[in-house]
Amino acid sequence: MSNSFKTILDTASEITRATTLISANKRKIEQELRRPHNEIRKKLAEGKISEDKKSSILSELKALLNALLSSPRNLRDHNHCGILLTLIIALERQSSQSQGIMNRFLTREIRENFKNNPPKVLVINPGSTSTKVAWFSGNKKTHEFEIHLSPDIKDNIQTRTDSILNWMQENQLFLHQLSGISCRGGFIRPVPSGTYKVNSVMLEDLKQPKIEHASNMAIMIGRNLARRSDNKDEILLTTSDPVICDEMEMVERITGFIKIKMDGTGAHYLNHKAVHSFIASILEEKKENLNGITAHIGGGSSLARHKKDRVTGLINAFSGIPSANRSGQLDIPRVLKGIENNEITLKELKRITYSEGGLLSLAGTNDFRALSSFVKRGATEEQREKINLLFKFYARQIAQGIFKLMGDGEEVDFVAVTGGLARSSEIRSQLYEILSEHITLVFVPGSLEHESLAAGLINGLNNPGNLKNYLKERDKLAEKRKKQDSLLDTTIFKRKILYRKHGSPIKSLDQLVDSTVIKVQENFSPVIAIIGADNEDAILAAKRANQQGSYRIAKFVLIGDYEKINRIAYDYDLVIDNDNFTIEDHENPIDRGIELYDQGKVHILMKGSLHTDEILRGVFRYLKKSGKLKPGELISHSVVMDIPTRNKLTVISDAAVNPYPDNEKKIKIIQNNLKVAKYLNLSMPKIAILSAIENINKSVTSSIDADKISERFADRKDCIVEGPLSFDVAMNAKIAQEKKYAGKIQGNADILIVPDIDAGNILYKSLTTQSNAVCAGIILCGDIPIILTSRGDSARSKLASIGLSIISYFHNYKGKTR
Amino acid sequence: MLPEIPSGFDDNIQYMKYHNKTMSNRKEFWQKQAKKLVWDQDFSEVVQENFIKGELKWFEKGKLNAFLNIFDTVKKQSGFGQDCFILMNNNSIEKKFSYREILVSTIATMELFKTKEIEKNDRVVLFLPDGKNAIISLLALSAIGAVAVPLSTSYPPTFLLEVMEDCQSKALLIDSSHQDSQYQDKIKKIKEGLNENSIYDFNSLSAKTINTAPTELVDNHEFASVDALASLFISYHPTGARKPRGYTFATGGFLVQAKYAYAQLLHNSNSSATTQKHLYFDGKYSSPTALAYGIWGCFSNGDCLILNSTSIDPKQTELAKICKVGPHTSLMIRPPRLSELAIKPDSTQDFLDRIILHGDICSPRLVKRLQNLTKKSENVVSLWIQKQSGCSIIHTLPSAPLNRPGSMGVPAFTVEPFILNDFGQSCIINQSGELVFSASWPAMATSIYNQKKRFYELHFNKYQGYFNSNDGVRKDSDGFYWFMKRLDDVFKLNGYSLSTSELETVLSGDPEIGETAVIGIEGTESGDDISLFVAPYDKTILSDPQQVENVKKIIRARINEKFGDFALPSQIQLLSELPRTKTGKLVRRLLYKIAKKDIMPHEDLSHVANPDSIETILNNNGGNSNE
């Protein structure tokens, strides 16, 4: 055994021993803590803890918590930290008139400043059917009420304003007493979190809110109330942490679809921020230094990740986890299927997303308490089982949301579950079970929204400089997002580079280029000799093929007139580095190209400024002389067409090299095209020998020829060769059906063998000029692929032609020396 | 302290290392070279220059006499009996002149010129056929301290008259005894347009025959002490612009570099030549290159110059005759003249000492072929010289590691070339861009006569602080430069030569116009033609047809004013910006196609960085931008 292995083994044993010790200690703490814990909880529930007692319990609990927190985060006893913190929070919140909370939000200095003349603050928090209001006098919440509108009264800003005035009157509260009104912020425009002074721009933006929501009314109501006051100019109107806050970091904005970008809006920012601040204060940490996750679960549920006092990650209340009456994120393919099958309508989808989904859809209620009580009073066994499942489902959704937000890899100091549903014992116990061992799990039932709104305003009263300028922050954020959008919209590949499985049929010229890239990556960049490289089209094609994406599919030797090639190379920015591009100064480019091919220095030939027939003659001479052209082999041309209306490629042959081939030549042309079929990974190519008609007619010679040729291939198992076929039968399934064509090719031909050069040329040029088809051409000449490009070819077509020849080269390459 | 120039370099890295040293010791390097000349008064400063303003001064306050420097070399080295100049006719030796003959004739001619009141700093136009008279005139003018303005006899008389007016020439030298009928016709026309008193015809001039020994002669005659900054000669070439352009070359800098560059090329060293060599210069004596290497470089090293009074076809058989003139004969020639050259020489004795190619870059194929005609393959060398550069500043050298067929070669000592793209950024290895220089060399032109601003606009304005060459080049990883293309096309318009860069410089500098691309279209019905593409500085005018017309009017007016109506373009198109590649190169080929209305429906624009710039034009021409 090596020394190092022994060291590892010893260390591992040490870790085991230490872990056992930690577990034993945790158990010990649990035993010791269980009794006092239960006692405090019980008394808390009964409200039997006096202020004096509370203070001594709190200091004991905090000392205990601090002791536990002093261990490193990964070894921490999260379970008991969470229990203690939850207890501390509950105790602090129990203080009368929310003073415990307010004192956490207001500094001692502020409290001293307002000690003799505590400012009166009205908090307005409209919900869908009611308006929550609270009256603060300095750090004391003296009144709090939820005003329900009578069903007979029309629900609008005016009626809600009046209802608040009535409530105030009933409670002997008066507008002139007010120093400020703090309104819950609605869907204005995205801004960072903080307290904002209400201004006309904000009011203008509220006229066209992003989402219609009750919270949008708060600022209007506040302004109406302030106007009615005698000292309206002295009333400060603010809003804090509106739902439309946005602090999300850029990486979180990306979704799987470029047109949809996330932002940080649509969450219970007010409560998220308040809870985070509250816990930071209890832990005596600056909130900037504390990483926490807060989960607000209730009618709508949202989760927020806090880092450096910014909500950098978010699961919003609309597209995140299911809530009481919102569905949360759904499986889109199933939704699409449902829409296609008319099982779901768009209207219904909208309803379940915003108001009738979630628990309401699953259980028929949006009240979790109703579920709990139904279990106790007469639910059937099955119903009980489902209810239990639903609690489990919701708890898991919340836990999964929490884990999702932990995906940034940063350590988390605590997870706080807040909102109305945090009161549910079922949800709490489920979450406790899932999370408490892993993270410090804290429960802060209900919300701290009113305290937070009031504190924000009082902070502003104390120092108006702390109030943020809505217009400035709004525009700054908009500019930032615009820049981000521009980056996120940056094009990486102009066309799609798709991953394809080996051997799958190549269906488009783009796929052909992609396959070339893979072939080249697997092997090497072949060297292509451009014969007569003083040709702009060839040079442009070469340039494109050498810079495709971040890799190149070929290197080029430019053979021909030195001066002319240099001139073109300069104009088109070719980098003549004797690797990617090399100039071969030669007066006879064909001979030189063939010589280099023979020496293995180039692998493919490409037509430049020289005539095709000159090149073909030279190559033919060489092949014959060297014995590389097998007896019976023919040089032929194939053009591979990508026709927009077809979902696969179509090969046309021979439209360039053999003008009027006889039947024997056509058979050889078919054999050559079977090679092309292999390049395109067609395992059973369908070859249609074209004629004007699909029947044999003595007056149409091509139909008789096609019949004879197809007979020669009748026994072949690796391809389907049929003829005569008219073009429409070969290419259009519907017409083939209508004409009752009996063959196997039913409008789905892969290869079209044309009767002669006239038909072929007219066919492929009409497709390129009239139907936006793009083509790639290749000359099959023994084992030497020859590339032809012409001025009429688009850049894409030229690239595809090079790609096709490279694929062809690597098909023949196996076993050859490089 | 700069070490002595090594006698040879084992490889290009060694050369580059020494080259780097010369760059950091530029003044010391040229001071050493300057000290090889005889100065009447020492210079105070080797070089002072400001390329932001396009100004340069070499050897300020120095005084010297060019003629006496030749005399001094011959006296010390080869002796007066050596061949100085050989005139050939149809590749046979017509006449040989010894240094004694040439120097004595020069002094006699100098005295004659003095009687004609030609004085120091006077400009004198030489319209003389290649021959003894041309040579001694140049030397005699330099002895007086007058400024030679040599013009090729192939230029039209109208141009000569323009030059005489431009340089305020004191006199014109001709030779009516020359038999060439075309030359005679030109002389006739010139005489019609000039005052007879300012024309000195060698046919009627009779210099006194002197039989005194050269040394004594020199002692008995007075020679001017010429400022190093004063012009030795002015070089004019027809440009098509209304005002001719004469590049001035300063006496001190030109002589210092000519002597050094010639020695480095022909004698492999900077030391004094021990064996006399013969240089056959295939071309006119009047070009700056001929003056640098053929006249001043050759004579100040005591070598012999061969000129041919008739134009020869440099076929192999003819070259064999040249080889026989002297035991160490080199040929200096422009590559296009050699394109028909046969491959194998007849016998080994006919091998040339050196073949020096200049003016155009020779293809690797031709260089390899020429290597069969020299004793060693590396003795075929290429010089990169421009009209304004005086001497070669990038070259291959007669040394195997510094000689790559087809390349421009390596930079001359102290010269640091840069390659910039059209955005003024340095190009990476093997990326092509324009060749520029951030510092001067002694022989470079110092100005355009009486047009300092034009000198600046043409050569220093494009990239601030750099002298631009208008040559597109690349540099490989071994430090060799490779020529790719000339960046200003010259085309013929109604009989006038006009370069695109000249026209573009004039128009693009005009704030009322904008960035301009001139596209020459050859072979239209009325000869060559030009098309203009303009991206106005103020893009807002593009939407107002009236303003577009106004700009076109301004353009036409400017062209007419600066060049003449022959240069008016057949079409002017205004664009939001000119189409460029990613490195900023103007996509001239595409503009050419647009001008010729030769755009395809799926024109490949994959190389254009800003295809939007021409979208409207393409659509109007029936093409469209694809992908």
PDB file of C-alpha atoms in Angstrom, chain A residues 427-589:
ATOM      1  CA  ILE A 427     -46.642  22.908   4.797  1.00  0.00           C
ATOM      2  CA  ARG A 428     -44.263  23.783   7.598  1.00  0.00           C
ATOM      3  CA  SER A 429     -43.736  20.226   8.682  1.00  0.00           C
ATOM      4  CA  GLN A 430     -43.221  19.052   5.122  1.00  0.00           C
ATOM      5  CA  LEU A 431     -40.669  21.788   4.448  1.00  0.00           C
ATOM      6  CA  TYR A 432     -39.006  21.139   7.763  1.00  0.00           C
ATOM      7  CA  GLU A 433     -38.574  17.535   6.816  1.00  0.00           C
ATOM      8  CA  ILE A 434     -37.057  18.314   3.438  1.00  0.00           C
ATOM      9  CA  LEU A 435     -34.861  21.286   4.261  1.00  0.00           C
ATOM     10  CA  SER A 436     -34.012  21.658   7.918  1.00  0.00           C
ATOM     11  CA  GLU A 437     -30.965  19.406   7.888  1.00  0.00           C
ATOM     12  CA  HIS A 438     -29.398  21.204   4.929  1.00  0.00           C
ATOM     13  CA  ILE A 439     -30.085  24.838   5.534  1.00  0.00           C
ATOM     14  CA  THR A 440     -31.082  27.184   8.320  1.00  0.00           C
ATOM     15  CA  LEU A 441     -34.823  27.192   7.747  1.00  0.00           C
ATOM     16  CA  VAL A 442     -36.775  30.023   9.315  1.00  0.00           C
ATOM     17  CA  PHE A 443     -40.506  30.652   9.343  1.00  0.00           C
ATOM     18  CA  VAL A 444     -41.820  34.197   9.320  1.00  0.00           C
ATOM     19  CA  PRO A 445     -45.574  33.681   8.870  1.00  0.00           C
ATOM     20  CA  GLY A 446     -47.665  36.526   7.466  1.00  0.00           C
ATOM     21  CA  SER A 447     -45.834  39.568   6.248  1.00  0.00           C
ATOM     22  CA  LEU A 448     -43.855  42.553   7.455  1.00  0.00           C
ATOM     23  CA  GLU A 449     -45.153  44.678   4.607  1.00  0.00           C
ATOM     24  CA  HIS A 450     -46.890  47.411   6.589  1.00  0.00           C
ATOM     25  CA  GLU A 451     -43.976  47.874   8.946  1.00  0.00           C
ATOM     26  CA  SER A 452     -41.618  48.016   6.022  1.00  0.00           C
ATOM     27  CA  LEU A 453     -43.745  50.586   4.162  1.00  0.00           C
ATOM     28  CA  ALA A 454     -44.011  52.782   7.254  1.00  0.00           C
ATOM     29  CA  ALA A 455     -40.317  52.476   8.064  1.00  0.00           C
ATOM     30  CA  GLY A 456     -39.357  53.400   4.499  1.00  0.00           C
ATOM     31  CA  LEU A 457     -41.376  56.587   4.751  1.00  0.00           C
ATOM     32  CA  ILE A 458     -40.073  57.506   8.210  1.00  0.00           C
ATOM     33  CA  ASN A 459     -36.511  56.982   6.970  1.00  0.00           C
ATOM     34  CA  GLY A 460     -37.347  59.379   4.144  1.00  0.00           C
ATOM     35  CA  LEU A 461     -38.780  61.925   6.585  1.00  0.00           C
ATOM     36  CA  ASN A 462     -35.611  61.732   8.620  1.00  0.00           C
ATOM     37  CA  ASN A 463     -33.365  62.108   5.592  1.00  0.00           C
ATOM     38  CA  PRO A 464     -35.057  63.004   2.290  1.00  0.00           C
ATOM     39  CA  GLY A 465     -31.751  62.224   0.558  1.00  0.00           C
ATOM     40  CA  ASN A 466     -32.434  58.525   1.171  1.00  0.00           C
ATOM     41  CA  LEU A 467     -35.480  58.658  -1.082  1.00  0.00           C
ATOM     42  CA  LYS A 468     -34.794  57.456  -4.584  1.00  0.00           C
ATOM     43  CA  ASN A 469     -35.664  59.390  -7.747  1.00  0.00           C
ATOM     44  CA  TYR A 470     -38.076  57.294  -9.763  1.00  0.00           C
ATOM     45  CA  LEU A 471     -37.348  58.829 -13.175  1.00  0.00           C
ATOM     46  CA  LYS A 472     -33.600  58.580 -12.793  1.00  0.00           C
ATOM     47  CA  GLU A 473     -33.600  55.003 -11.492  1.00  0.00           C
ATOM     48  CA  ARG A 474     -36.192  53.909 -14.046  1.00  0.00           C
ATOM     49  CA  ASP A 475     -34.225  55.272 -16.991  1.00  0.00           C
ATOM     50  CA  LYS A 476     -30.904  54.003 -15.663  1.00  0.00           C
ATOM     51  CA  LEU A 477     -32.279  50.506 -15.337  1.00  0.00           C
ATOM     52  CA  ALA A 478     -33.942  50.684 -18.755  1.00  0.00           C
ATOM     53  CA  GLU A 479     -30.618  51.671 -20.307  1.00  0.00           C
ATOM     54  CA  LYS A 480     -28.822  48.847 -18.494  1.00  0.00           C
ATOM     55  CA  ARG A 481     -31.391  46.326 -19.663  1.00  0.00           C
ATOM     56  CA  LYS A 482     -31.178  47.642 -23.199  1.00  0.00           C
ATOM     57  CA  LYS A 483     -27.450  47.058 -23.243  1.00  0.00           C
ATOM     58  CA  GLN A 484     -27.967  43.603 -21.806  1.00  0.00           C
ATOM     59  CA  ASP A 485     -30.630  42.855 -24.413  1.00  0.00           C
ATOM     60  CA  SER A 486     -28.252  43.869 -27.130  1.00  0.00           C
ATOM     61  CA  LEU A 487     -25.650  41.460 -25.777  1.00  0.00           C
ATOM     62  CA  LEU A 488     -28.194  38.670 -25.339  1.00  0.00           C
ATOM     63  CA  ASP A 489     -29.383  39.223 -28.904  1.00  0.00           C
ATOM     64  CA  THR A 490     -25.847  39.044 -30.283  1.00  0.00           C
ATOM     65  CA  THR A 491     -25.765  36.644 -33.190  1.00  0.00           C
ATOM     66  CA  ILE A 492     -23.365  33.785 -32.711  1.00  0.00           C
ATOM     67  CA  PHE A 493     -24.172  31.703 -35.725  1.00  0.00           C
ATOM     68  CA  LYS A 494     -26.099  33.352 -38.534  1.00  0.00           C
ATOM     69  CA  ARG A 495     -27.614  30.079 -39.477  1.00  0.00           C
ATOM     70  CA  LYS A 496     -28.310  27.145 -37.244  1.00  0.00           C
ATOM     71  CA  ILE A 497     -25.433  24.762 -36.657  1.00  0.00           C
ATOM     72  CA  LEU A 498     -27.268  21.630 -35.656  1.00  0.00           C
ATOM     73  CA  TYR A 499     -25.889  18.590 -33.991  1.00  0.00           C
ATOM     74  CA  ARG A 500     -26.632  15.566 -36.067  1.00  0.00           C
ATOM     75  CA  LYS A 501     -26.194  11.912 -35.378  1.00  0.00           C
ATOM     76  CA  HIS A 502     -23.644  10.067 -37.441  1.00  0.00           C
ATOM     77  CA  GLY A 503     -25.054   8.544 -40.561  1.00  0.00           C
ATOM     78  CA  SER A 504     -28.420  10.280 -40.490  1.00  0.00           C
ATOM     79  CA  PRO A 505     -29.579  11.480 -43.909  1.00  0.00           C
ATOM     80  CA  ILE A 506     -28.460  14.967 -44.862  1.00  0.00           C
ATOM     81  CA  LYS A 507     -31.619  16.899 -45.564  1.00  0.00           C
ATOM     82  CA  SER A 508     -30.414  20.393 -46.370  1.00  0.00           C
ATOM     83  CA  LEU A 509     -27.326  22.146 -47.617  1.00  0.00           C
ATOM     84  CA  ASP A 510     -26.843  23.660 -44.174  1.00  0.00           C
ATOM     85  CA  GLN A 511     -26.762  20.144 -42.769  1.00  0.00           C
ATOM     86  CA  LEU A 512     -24.336  19.219 -45.500  1.00  0.00           C
ATOM     87  CA  VAL A 513     -21.976  21.967 -44.381  1.00  0.00           C
ATOM     88  CA  ASP A 514     -22.396  20.869 -40.753  1.00  0.00           C
ATOM     89  CA  SER A 515     -21.575  17.289 -41.715  1.00  0.00           C
ATOM     90  CA  THR A 516     -18.493  18.575 -43.499  1.00  0.00           C
ATOM     91  CA  VAL A 517     -17.383  20.342 -40.343  1.00  0.00           C
ATOM     92  CA  ILE A 518     -17.742  17.117 -38.362  1.00  0.00           C
ATOM     93  CA  LYS A 519     -15.851  15.131 -41.004  1.00  0.00           C
ATOM     94  CA  VAL A 520     -13.049  17.659 -40.962  1.00  0.00           C
ATOM     95  CA  GLN A 521     -12.908  17.669 -37.179  1.00  0.00           C
ATOM     96  CA  GLU A 522     -12.697  13.892 -37.168  1.00  0.00           C
ATOM     97  CA  ASN A 523      -9.983  13.839 -39.823  1.00  0.00           C
ATOM     98  CA  PHE A 524      -8.138  16.943 -40.977  1.00  0.00           C
ATOM     99  CA  SER A 525      -8.658  19.980 -43.148  1.00  0.00           C
ATOM    100  CA  PRO A 526      -8.208  18.766 -46.705  1.00  0.00           C
ATOM    101  CA  VAL A 527      -6.218  20.869 -49.124  1.00  0.00           C
ATOM    102  CA  ILE A 528      -8.068  22.130 -52.167  1.00  0.00           C
ATOM    103  CA  ALA A 529      -6.159  23.314 -55.219  1.00  0.00           C
ATOM    104  CA  ILE A 530      -7.853  26.138 -57.068  1.00  0.00           C
ATOM    105  CA  ILE A 531      -6.897  25.740 -60.687  1.00  0.00           C
ATOM    106  CA  GLY A 532      -6.455  29.264 -62.001  1.00  0.00           C
ATOM    107  CA  ALA A 533      -6.944  31.055 -58.709  1.00  0.00           C
ATOM    108  CA  ASP A 534      -7.191  34.500 -60.278  1.00  0.00           C
ATOM    109  CA  ASN A 535     -10.949  34.092 -60.046  1.00  0.00           C
ATOM    110  CA  GLU A 536     -13.051  36.101 -57.652  1.00  0.00           C
ATOM    111  CA  ASP A 537     -15.774  33.518 -57.191  1.00  0.00           C
ATOM    112  CA  ALA A 538     -13.406  30.726 -56.348  1.00  0.00           C
ATOM    113  CA  ILE A 539     -11.490  32.983 -53.966  1.00  0.00           C
ATOM    114  CA  LEU A 540     -14.663  34.104 -52.216  1.00  0.00           C
ATOM    115  CA  ALA A 541     -15.782  30.502 -51.830  1.00  0.00           C
ATOM    116  CA  ALA A 542     -12.372  29.543 -50.489  1.00  0.00           C
ATOM    117  CA  LYS A 543     -12.378  32.393 -48.022  1.00  0.00           C
ATOM    118  CA  ARG A 544     -15.763  31.363 -46.762  1.00  0.00           C
ATOM    119  CA  ALA A 545     -14.727  27.732 -46.425  1.00  0.00           C
ATOM    120  CA  ASN A 546     -11.634  28.708 -44.513  1.00  0.00           C
ATOM    121  CA  GLN A 547     -13.402  30.825 -41.942  1.00  0.00           C
ATOM    122  CA  GLN A 548     -16.647  28.907 -41.449  1.00  0.00           C
ATOM    123  CA  GLY A 549     -17.541  29.378 -37.807  1.00  0.00           C
ATOM    124  CA  SER A 550     -14.557  29.122 -35.549  1.00  0.00           C
ATOM    125  CA  TYR A 551     -13.005  26.347 -37.586  1.00  0.00           C
ATOM    126  CA  ARG A 552     -12.076  25.842 -41.184  1.00  0.00           C
ATOM    127  CA  ILE A 553     -13.238  23.103 -43.474  1.00  0.00           C
ATOM    128  CA  ALA A 554     -10.413  23.351 -45.972  1.00  0.00           C
ATOM    129  CA  LYS A 555      -7.052  24.813 -46.805  1.00  0.00           C
ATOM    130  CA  PHE A 556      -6.280  26.109 -50.255  1.00  0.00           C
ATOM    131  CA  VAL A 557      -3.438  26.129 -52.704  1.00  0.00           C
ATOM    132  CA  LEU A 558      -3.981  28.936 -55.175  1.00  0.00           C
ATOM    133  CA  ILE A 559      -2.404  27.962 -58.468  1.00  0.00           C
ATOM    134  CA  GLY A 560      -1.933  30.374 -61.327  1.00  0.00           C
ATOM    135  CA  ASP A 561      -0.642  33.827 -62.128  1.00  0.00           C
ATOM    136  CA  TYR A 562       1.233  35.144 -59.113  1.00  0.00           C
ATOM    137  CA  GLU A 563       0.495  38.792 -59.635  1.00  0.00           C
ATOM    138  CA  LYS A 564      -3.220  38.368 -60.311  1.00  0.00           C
ATOM    139  CA  ILE A 565      -3.730  36.006 -57.385  1.00  0.00           C
ATOM    140  CA  ASN A 566      -1.927  38.386 -55.054  1.00  0.00           C
ATOM    141  CA  ARG A 567      -4.161  41.233 -56.187  1.00  0.00           C
ATOM    142  CA  ILE A 568      -7.319  39.251 -55.456  1.00  0.00           C
ATOM    143  CA  ALA A 569      -5.890  37.952 -52.194  1.00  0.00           C
ATOM    144  CA  TYR A 570      -5.272  41.528 -51.116  1.00  0.00           C
ATOM    145  CA  ASP A 571      -8.729  42.723 -52.074  1.00  0.00           C
ATOM    146  CA  TYR A 572     -10.455  39.887 -50.239  1.00  0.00           C
ATOM    147  CA  ASP A 573      -8.218  39.890 -47.167  1.00  0.00           C
ATOM    148  CA  LEU A 574      -6.878  36.371 -47.672  1.00  0.00           C
ATOM    149  CA  VAL A 575      -4.110  35.621 -45.235  1.00  0.00           C
ATOM    150  CA  ILE A 576      -1.396  33.999 -47.343  1.00  0.00           C
ATOM    151  CA  ASP A 577       0.364  32.142 -44.578  1.00  0.00           C
ATOM    152  CA  ASN A 578       1.468  29.094 -46.581  1.00  0.00           C
ATOM    153  CA  ASP A 579      -0.866  27.015 -44.480  1.00  0.00           C
ATOM    154  CA  ASN A 580      -4.447  28.119 -44.922  1.00  0.00           C
ATOM    155  CA  PHE A 581      -3.624  29.750 -48.204  1.00  0.00           C
ATOM    156  CA  THR A 582      -0.561  29.126 -50.323  1.00  0.00           C
ATOM    157  CA  ILE A 583       0.168  30.681 -53.688  1.00  0.00           C
ATOM    158  CA  GLU A 584       1.691  28.416 -56.321  1.00  0.00           C
ATOM    159  CA  ASP A 585       3.030  30.570 -59.116  1.00  0.00           C
ATOM    160  CA  HIS A 586       2.665  28.420 -62.205  1.00  0.00           C
ATOM    161  CA  GLU A 587       2.037  28.951 -65.868  1.00  0.00           C
ATOM    162  CA  ASN A 588       0.149  25.704 -66.263  1.00  0.00           C
ATOM    163  CA  PRO A 589      -2.192  25.461 -63.275  1.00  0.00           C
TER     164      PRO A 589
END
